[in-house]
XYZ file of C-alpha atoms in Angstrom:
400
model
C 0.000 0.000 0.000
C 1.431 3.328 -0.904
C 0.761 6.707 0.852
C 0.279 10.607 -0.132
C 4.069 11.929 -0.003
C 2.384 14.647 2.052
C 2.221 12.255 5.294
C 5.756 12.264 5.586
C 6.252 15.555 7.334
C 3.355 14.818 10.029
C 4.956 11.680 11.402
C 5.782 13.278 14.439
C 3.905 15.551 16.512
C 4.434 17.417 20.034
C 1.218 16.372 21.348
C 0.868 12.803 20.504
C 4.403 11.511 21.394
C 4.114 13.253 25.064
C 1.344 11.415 25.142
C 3.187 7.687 24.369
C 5.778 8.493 27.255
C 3.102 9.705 29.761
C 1.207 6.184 29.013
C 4.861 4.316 29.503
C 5.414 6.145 32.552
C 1.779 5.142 33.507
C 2.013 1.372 33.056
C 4.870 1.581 35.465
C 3.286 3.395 38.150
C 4.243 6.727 37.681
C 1.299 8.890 39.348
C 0.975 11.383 36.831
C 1.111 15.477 36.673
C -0.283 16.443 33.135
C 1.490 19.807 32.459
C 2.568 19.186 28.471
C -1.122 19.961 27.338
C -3.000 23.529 27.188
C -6.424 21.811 27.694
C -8.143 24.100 30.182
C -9.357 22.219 33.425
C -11.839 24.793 33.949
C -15.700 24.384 33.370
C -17.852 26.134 30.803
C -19.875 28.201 32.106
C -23.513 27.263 33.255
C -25.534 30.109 31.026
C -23.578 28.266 28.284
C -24.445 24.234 29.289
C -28.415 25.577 29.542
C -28.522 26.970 25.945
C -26.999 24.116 24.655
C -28.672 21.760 26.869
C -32.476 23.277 25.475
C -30.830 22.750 22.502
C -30.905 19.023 23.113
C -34.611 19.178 23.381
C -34.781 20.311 20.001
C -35.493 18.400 17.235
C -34.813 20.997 14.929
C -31.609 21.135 15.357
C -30.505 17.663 15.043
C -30.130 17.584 11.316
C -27.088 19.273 9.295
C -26.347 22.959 9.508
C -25.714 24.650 6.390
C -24.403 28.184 6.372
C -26.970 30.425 6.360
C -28.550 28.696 9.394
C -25.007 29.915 11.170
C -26.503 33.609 10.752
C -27.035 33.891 14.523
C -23.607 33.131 15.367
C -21.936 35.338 13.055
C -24.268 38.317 14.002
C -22.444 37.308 17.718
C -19.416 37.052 16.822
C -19.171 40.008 14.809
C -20.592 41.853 17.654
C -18.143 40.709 20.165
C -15.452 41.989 17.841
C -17.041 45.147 17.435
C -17.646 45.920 21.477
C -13.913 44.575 21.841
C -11.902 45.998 18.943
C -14.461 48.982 17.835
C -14.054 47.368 14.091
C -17.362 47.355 11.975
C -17.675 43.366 10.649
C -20.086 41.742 8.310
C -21.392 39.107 9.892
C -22.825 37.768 6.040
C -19.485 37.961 4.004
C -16.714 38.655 7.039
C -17.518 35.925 9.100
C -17.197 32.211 9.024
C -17.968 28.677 11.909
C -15.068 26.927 12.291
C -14.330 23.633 14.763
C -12.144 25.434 16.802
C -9.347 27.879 15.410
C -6.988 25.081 14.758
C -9.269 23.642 12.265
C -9.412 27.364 10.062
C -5.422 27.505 10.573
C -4.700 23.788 9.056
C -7.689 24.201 5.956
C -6.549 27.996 4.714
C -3.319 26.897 3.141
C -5.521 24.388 0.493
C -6.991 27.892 -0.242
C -4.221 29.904 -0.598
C -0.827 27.704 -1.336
C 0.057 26.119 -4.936
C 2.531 22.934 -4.281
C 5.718 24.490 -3.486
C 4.435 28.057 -2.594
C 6.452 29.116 0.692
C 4.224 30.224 3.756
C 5.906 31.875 6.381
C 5.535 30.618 9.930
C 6.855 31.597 13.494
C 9.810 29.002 14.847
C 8.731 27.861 17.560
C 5.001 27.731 16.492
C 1.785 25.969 17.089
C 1.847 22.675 15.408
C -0.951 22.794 12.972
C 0.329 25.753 11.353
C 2.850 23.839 10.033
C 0.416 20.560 9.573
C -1.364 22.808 7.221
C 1.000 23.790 4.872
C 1.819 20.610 4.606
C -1.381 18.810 3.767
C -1.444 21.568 1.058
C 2.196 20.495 -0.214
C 3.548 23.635 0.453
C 7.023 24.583 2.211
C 7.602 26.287 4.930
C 10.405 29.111 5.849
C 10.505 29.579 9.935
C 10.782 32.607 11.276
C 12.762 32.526 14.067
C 11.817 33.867 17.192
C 14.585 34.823 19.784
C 14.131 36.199 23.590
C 16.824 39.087 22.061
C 13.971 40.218 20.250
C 11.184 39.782 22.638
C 10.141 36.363 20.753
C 8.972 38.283 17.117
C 10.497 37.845 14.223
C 12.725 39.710 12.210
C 10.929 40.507 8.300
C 13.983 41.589 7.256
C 15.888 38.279 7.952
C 13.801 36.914 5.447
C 15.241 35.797 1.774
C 14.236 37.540 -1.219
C 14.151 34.169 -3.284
C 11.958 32.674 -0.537
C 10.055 35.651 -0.834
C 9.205 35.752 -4.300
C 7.609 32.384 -3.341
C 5.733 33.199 -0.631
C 1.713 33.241 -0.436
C 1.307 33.864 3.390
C 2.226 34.412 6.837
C 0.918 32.850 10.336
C 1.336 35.182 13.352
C 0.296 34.086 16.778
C 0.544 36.567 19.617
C -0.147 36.715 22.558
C 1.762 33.449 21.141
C 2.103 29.770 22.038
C 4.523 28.564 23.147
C 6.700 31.729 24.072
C 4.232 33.558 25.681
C 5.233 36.484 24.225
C 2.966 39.555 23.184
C 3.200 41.648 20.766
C 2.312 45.367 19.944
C 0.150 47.562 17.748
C 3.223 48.181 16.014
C 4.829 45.295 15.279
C 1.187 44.378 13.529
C 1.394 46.975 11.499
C 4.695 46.223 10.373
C 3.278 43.219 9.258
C 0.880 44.322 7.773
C 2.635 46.458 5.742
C 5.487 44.171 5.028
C 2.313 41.528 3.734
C 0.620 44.073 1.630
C 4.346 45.351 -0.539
C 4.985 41.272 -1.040
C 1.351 40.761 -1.757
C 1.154 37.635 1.245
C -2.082 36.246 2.525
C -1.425 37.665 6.510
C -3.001 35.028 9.224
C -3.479 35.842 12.605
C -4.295 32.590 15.090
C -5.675 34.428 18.515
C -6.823 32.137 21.096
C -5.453 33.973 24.157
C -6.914 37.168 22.941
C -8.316 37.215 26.794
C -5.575 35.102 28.992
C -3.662 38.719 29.490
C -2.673 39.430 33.011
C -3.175 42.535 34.858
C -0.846 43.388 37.784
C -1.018 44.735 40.840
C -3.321 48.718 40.468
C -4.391 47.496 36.974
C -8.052 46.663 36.736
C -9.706 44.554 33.756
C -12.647 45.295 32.334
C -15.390 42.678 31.341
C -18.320 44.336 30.389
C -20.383 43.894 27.549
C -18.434 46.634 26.009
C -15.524 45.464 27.497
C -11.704 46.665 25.259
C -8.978 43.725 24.637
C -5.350 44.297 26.220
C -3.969 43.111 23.776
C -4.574 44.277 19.584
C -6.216 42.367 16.579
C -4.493 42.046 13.486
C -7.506 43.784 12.014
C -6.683 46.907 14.041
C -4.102 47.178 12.073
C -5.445 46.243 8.636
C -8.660 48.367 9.733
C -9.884 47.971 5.617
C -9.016 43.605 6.122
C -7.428 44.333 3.189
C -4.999 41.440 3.577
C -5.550 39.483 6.682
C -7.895 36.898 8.116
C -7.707 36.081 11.886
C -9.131 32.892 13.892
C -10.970 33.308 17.202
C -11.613 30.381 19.626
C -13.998 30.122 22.411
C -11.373 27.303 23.775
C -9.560 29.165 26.099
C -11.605 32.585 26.692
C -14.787 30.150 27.474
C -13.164 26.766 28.434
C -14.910 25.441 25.903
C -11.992 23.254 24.113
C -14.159 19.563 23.740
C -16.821 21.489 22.058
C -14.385 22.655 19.213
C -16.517 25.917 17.887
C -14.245 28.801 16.788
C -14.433 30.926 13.871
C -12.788 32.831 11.245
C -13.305 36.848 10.526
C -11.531 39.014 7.494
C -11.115 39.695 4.277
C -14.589 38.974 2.765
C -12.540 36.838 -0.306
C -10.185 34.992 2.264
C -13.246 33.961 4.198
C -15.342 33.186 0.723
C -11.979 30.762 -0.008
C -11.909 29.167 2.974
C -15.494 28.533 3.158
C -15.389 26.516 0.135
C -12.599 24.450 1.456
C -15.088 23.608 3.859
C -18.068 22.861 2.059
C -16.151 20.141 0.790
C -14.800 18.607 4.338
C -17.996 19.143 6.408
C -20.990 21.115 7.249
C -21.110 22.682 10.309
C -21.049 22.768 14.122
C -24.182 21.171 15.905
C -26.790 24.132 16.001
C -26.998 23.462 19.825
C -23.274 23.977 20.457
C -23.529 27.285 18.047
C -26.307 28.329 20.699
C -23.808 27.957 23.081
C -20.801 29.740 21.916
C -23.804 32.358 21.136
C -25.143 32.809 24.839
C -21.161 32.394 25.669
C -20.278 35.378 23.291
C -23.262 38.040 24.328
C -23.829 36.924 28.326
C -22.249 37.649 31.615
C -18.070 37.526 31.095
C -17.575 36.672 34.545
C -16.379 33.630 33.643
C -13.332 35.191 31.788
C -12.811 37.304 34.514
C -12.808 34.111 36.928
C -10.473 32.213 34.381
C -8.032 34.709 33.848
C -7.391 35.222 37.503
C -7.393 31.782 38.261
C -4.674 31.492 35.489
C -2.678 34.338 36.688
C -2.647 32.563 40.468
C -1.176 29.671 39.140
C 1.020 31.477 37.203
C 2.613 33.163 40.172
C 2.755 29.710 42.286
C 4.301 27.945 39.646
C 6.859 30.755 38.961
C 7.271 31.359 42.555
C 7.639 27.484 42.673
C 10.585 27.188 40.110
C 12.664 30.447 41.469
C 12.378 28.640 44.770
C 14.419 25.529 43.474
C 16.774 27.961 41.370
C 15.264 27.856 38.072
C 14.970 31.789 37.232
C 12.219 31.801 34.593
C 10.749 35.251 33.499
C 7.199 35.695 34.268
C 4.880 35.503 31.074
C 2.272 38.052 30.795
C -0.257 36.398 29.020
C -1.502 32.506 27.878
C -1.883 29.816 30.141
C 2.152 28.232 29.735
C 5.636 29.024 31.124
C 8.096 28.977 28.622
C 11.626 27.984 30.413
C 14.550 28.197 29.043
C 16.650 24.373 29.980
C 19.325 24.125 32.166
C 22.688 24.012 30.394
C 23.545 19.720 30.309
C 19.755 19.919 28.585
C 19.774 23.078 26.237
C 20.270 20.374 22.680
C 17.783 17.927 24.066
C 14.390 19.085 25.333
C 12.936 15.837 23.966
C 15.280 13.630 26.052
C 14.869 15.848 28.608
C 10.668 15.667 28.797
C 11.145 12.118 28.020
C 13.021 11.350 31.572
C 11.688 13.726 33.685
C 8.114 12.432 32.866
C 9.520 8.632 33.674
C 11.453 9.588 36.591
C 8.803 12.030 37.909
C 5.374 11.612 36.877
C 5.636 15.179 35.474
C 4.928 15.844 31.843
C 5.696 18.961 29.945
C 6.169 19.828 26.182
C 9.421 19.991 24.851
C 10.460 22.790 23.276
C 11.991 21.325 19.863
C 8.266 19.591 19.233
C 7.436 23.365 17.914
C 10.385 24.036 15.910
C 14.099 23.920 15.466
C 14.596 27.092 17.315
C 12.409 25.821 20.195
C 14.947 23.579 21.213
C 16.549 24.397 25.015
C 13.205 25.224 26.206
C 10.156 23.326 27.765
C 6.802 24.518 27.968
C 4.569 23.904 31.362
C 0.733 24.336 30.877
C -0.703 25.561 33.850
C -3.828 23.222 34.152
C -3.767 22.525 37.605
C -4.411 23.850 40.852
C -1.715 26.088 42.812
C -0.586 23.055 45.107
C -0.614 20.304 42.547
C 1.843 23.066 40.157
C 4.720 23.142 43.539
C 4.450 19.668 43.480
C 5.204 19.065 40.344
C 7.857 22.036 40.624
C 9.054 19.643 43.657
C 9.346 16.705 41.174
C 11.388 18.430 39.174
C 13.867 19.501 41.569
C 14.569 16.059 42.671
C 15.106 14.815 38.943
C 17.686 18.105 38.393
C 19.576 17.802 41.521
């Protein structure tokens, strides 16, 4: 039997080889400490299980969704930008469902890449960024990201030759796995820099609201509430080049219900959705009633997450200076990003490998996102404060 060429690329991935040593280190006893996953451990909120539980009860909404019975959800979602960005969106042509972000990130490439078109993607960088290009036989130039330069990349590192290749670019701030934010600015660099090379520019933002405030700063989650950190589209206020993918995985700790969505350029979003009509319909209506009543009702639930985030943020951190590990402190996303010890810094994989045997602890090594990842690890901060200095306890026993 002989496979798609393609495949090669996505034999390994991050996720699912973590997930082999955590099961070895299982069978053997090992009481595990899940920290290599950003799966929130947080519930949905109950205004959000009622809609779609009436849903249920339905029976008109058991059958396929097509797109124009996603109207209500777009009208939300184009709302929620509007109240949170102050951009005007058209919910009709600006719009479009996705199953979760990671979905809209991994299809746009069969939209936008010819084989052996370049897209250009952040090193380290969320996985399916790269899956996508792939699956669309594309290549891929990373961008790499240094802590010199606040984790964004340079433009002007970039080949001309690769450039005169390129279709697009995939930004990711406030960005997984660094951590790292960026600024108004730096967006409309890119922008700029997309629009004199004539790239598609894609923005993935699922921590748009996992930004911490500090001490005398105060949040503010009403209806009308303003993001802390920008939209791509604040910089490209005419979308005259980018497309940007929203999640209500992290915001709304709604990850296992996969609903997301896209919102752009009207002909980015028109390309995309036709890459879709050819993979699958839609979202269950009930879980679109869902994401709806989670997009327009109370945000106290953000609120609650983000601070709940922030406190385990400052144990863990606390945690790891304690046993001489001086990580800086991330101000946004859910994930430390720590920079390895020395005798580790060319082998993040070994070094996850062992310390999840040894330990019970599991975290993501750094090279699983990309060559320049390598000499980090990244911790996801999915459990409680005590269960994080535990695990920070672990790991002082398996490094001295």
């Amino acid at each position: 039997m002989q496979f798609a060429k393609r495949l090669q690329p996505l034999q390994s991935n991050v996720f699912a080889d973590m997930d082999k040593a955590k099961a070895i280190a299982l069978a053997a006893g090992q009481q595990i400490i899940d920290l290599s996953l950003g799966s929130s451990d947080l519930p949905a909120q109950a205004h959000v299980i009622e809609a779609i539980t009436q849903s249920l009860h339905d029976r008109s909404t058991h059958g396929y969704l097509l797109f124009n019975g996603t109207l209500g959800f777009r009208e939300a979602a184009a709302k929620w930008y509007e109240q949170k960005f102050g951009l005007k969106v058209d919910p009709q042509t600006e719009v479009l469902p996705l199953i979760g972000s990671q979905e809209g990130t991994a299809h746009l490439p069969l939209a936008i890449l010819n084989p052996g078109d370049f897209a250009l993607l952040l090193d380290p960088g969320y996985p399916s960024h790269a899956g996508g290009v792939y699956l669309a036989s594309g290549q891929i130039y990373p961008m790499p990201l240094r802590a010199e330069n606040d984790f964004l990349p340079v433009f002007a590192d970039i080949p001309a030759p690769v450039l005169a290749q390129s279709r697009m670019m995939v930004l990711s701030y406030p960005h997984n796995p660094t951590a790292a934010i960026a600024p108004i600015s730096f967006f409309q660099e890119a922008v700029a820099f997309c629009q004199q090379h004539n790239l598609v520019l894609v923005h993935d933002f699922p921590y748009v609201d996992l930004v911490f405030q500090e001490t005398g700063e105060s949040a503010d989650y009403s209806p009308n509430r303003k993001s802390l950190v920008p939209s791509i589209l604040q910089a490209d206020p005419n979308k005259s080049v980018s497309i940007e993918f929203f999640t209500l995985s992290k915001s709304y700790n709604m990850g296992g219900f996969r609903i997301g969505y896209a919102i752009g350029n009207a002909e980015l979003i028109n390309a995309l959705r036709q890459v879709k009509a050819v993979v699958d319909f839609n979202q269950y209506r009930g879980i679109l009633n869902g994401a709806i009543a989670a997009l327009t009702g109370p945000q106290l639930g953000v609120k609650s997450a983000v601070a709940t985030f922030q406190q385990r943020r400052d144990a863990f951190i606390t945690a790891l200076h304690r046993i001489g590990w001086n990580v800086p402190t991330p101000q946004a996303t859910m994930y430390i990003w720590a920079k390895l010890p020395s005798h580790w810094s060319q082998n993040s994989i070994e070094f996850c490998t062992q310390l999840v045997k040894q330990t019970g602890v599991a975290a993501s090594p750094g090279a699983g996102f990309g060559k320049s990842g390598e000499g980090y690890v990244r911790f996801a901060l999915v459990h409680e404060p005590l269960l994080l200095e535990t695990a920070v306890e672990r790991i002082a026993q398996f490094l001295y």
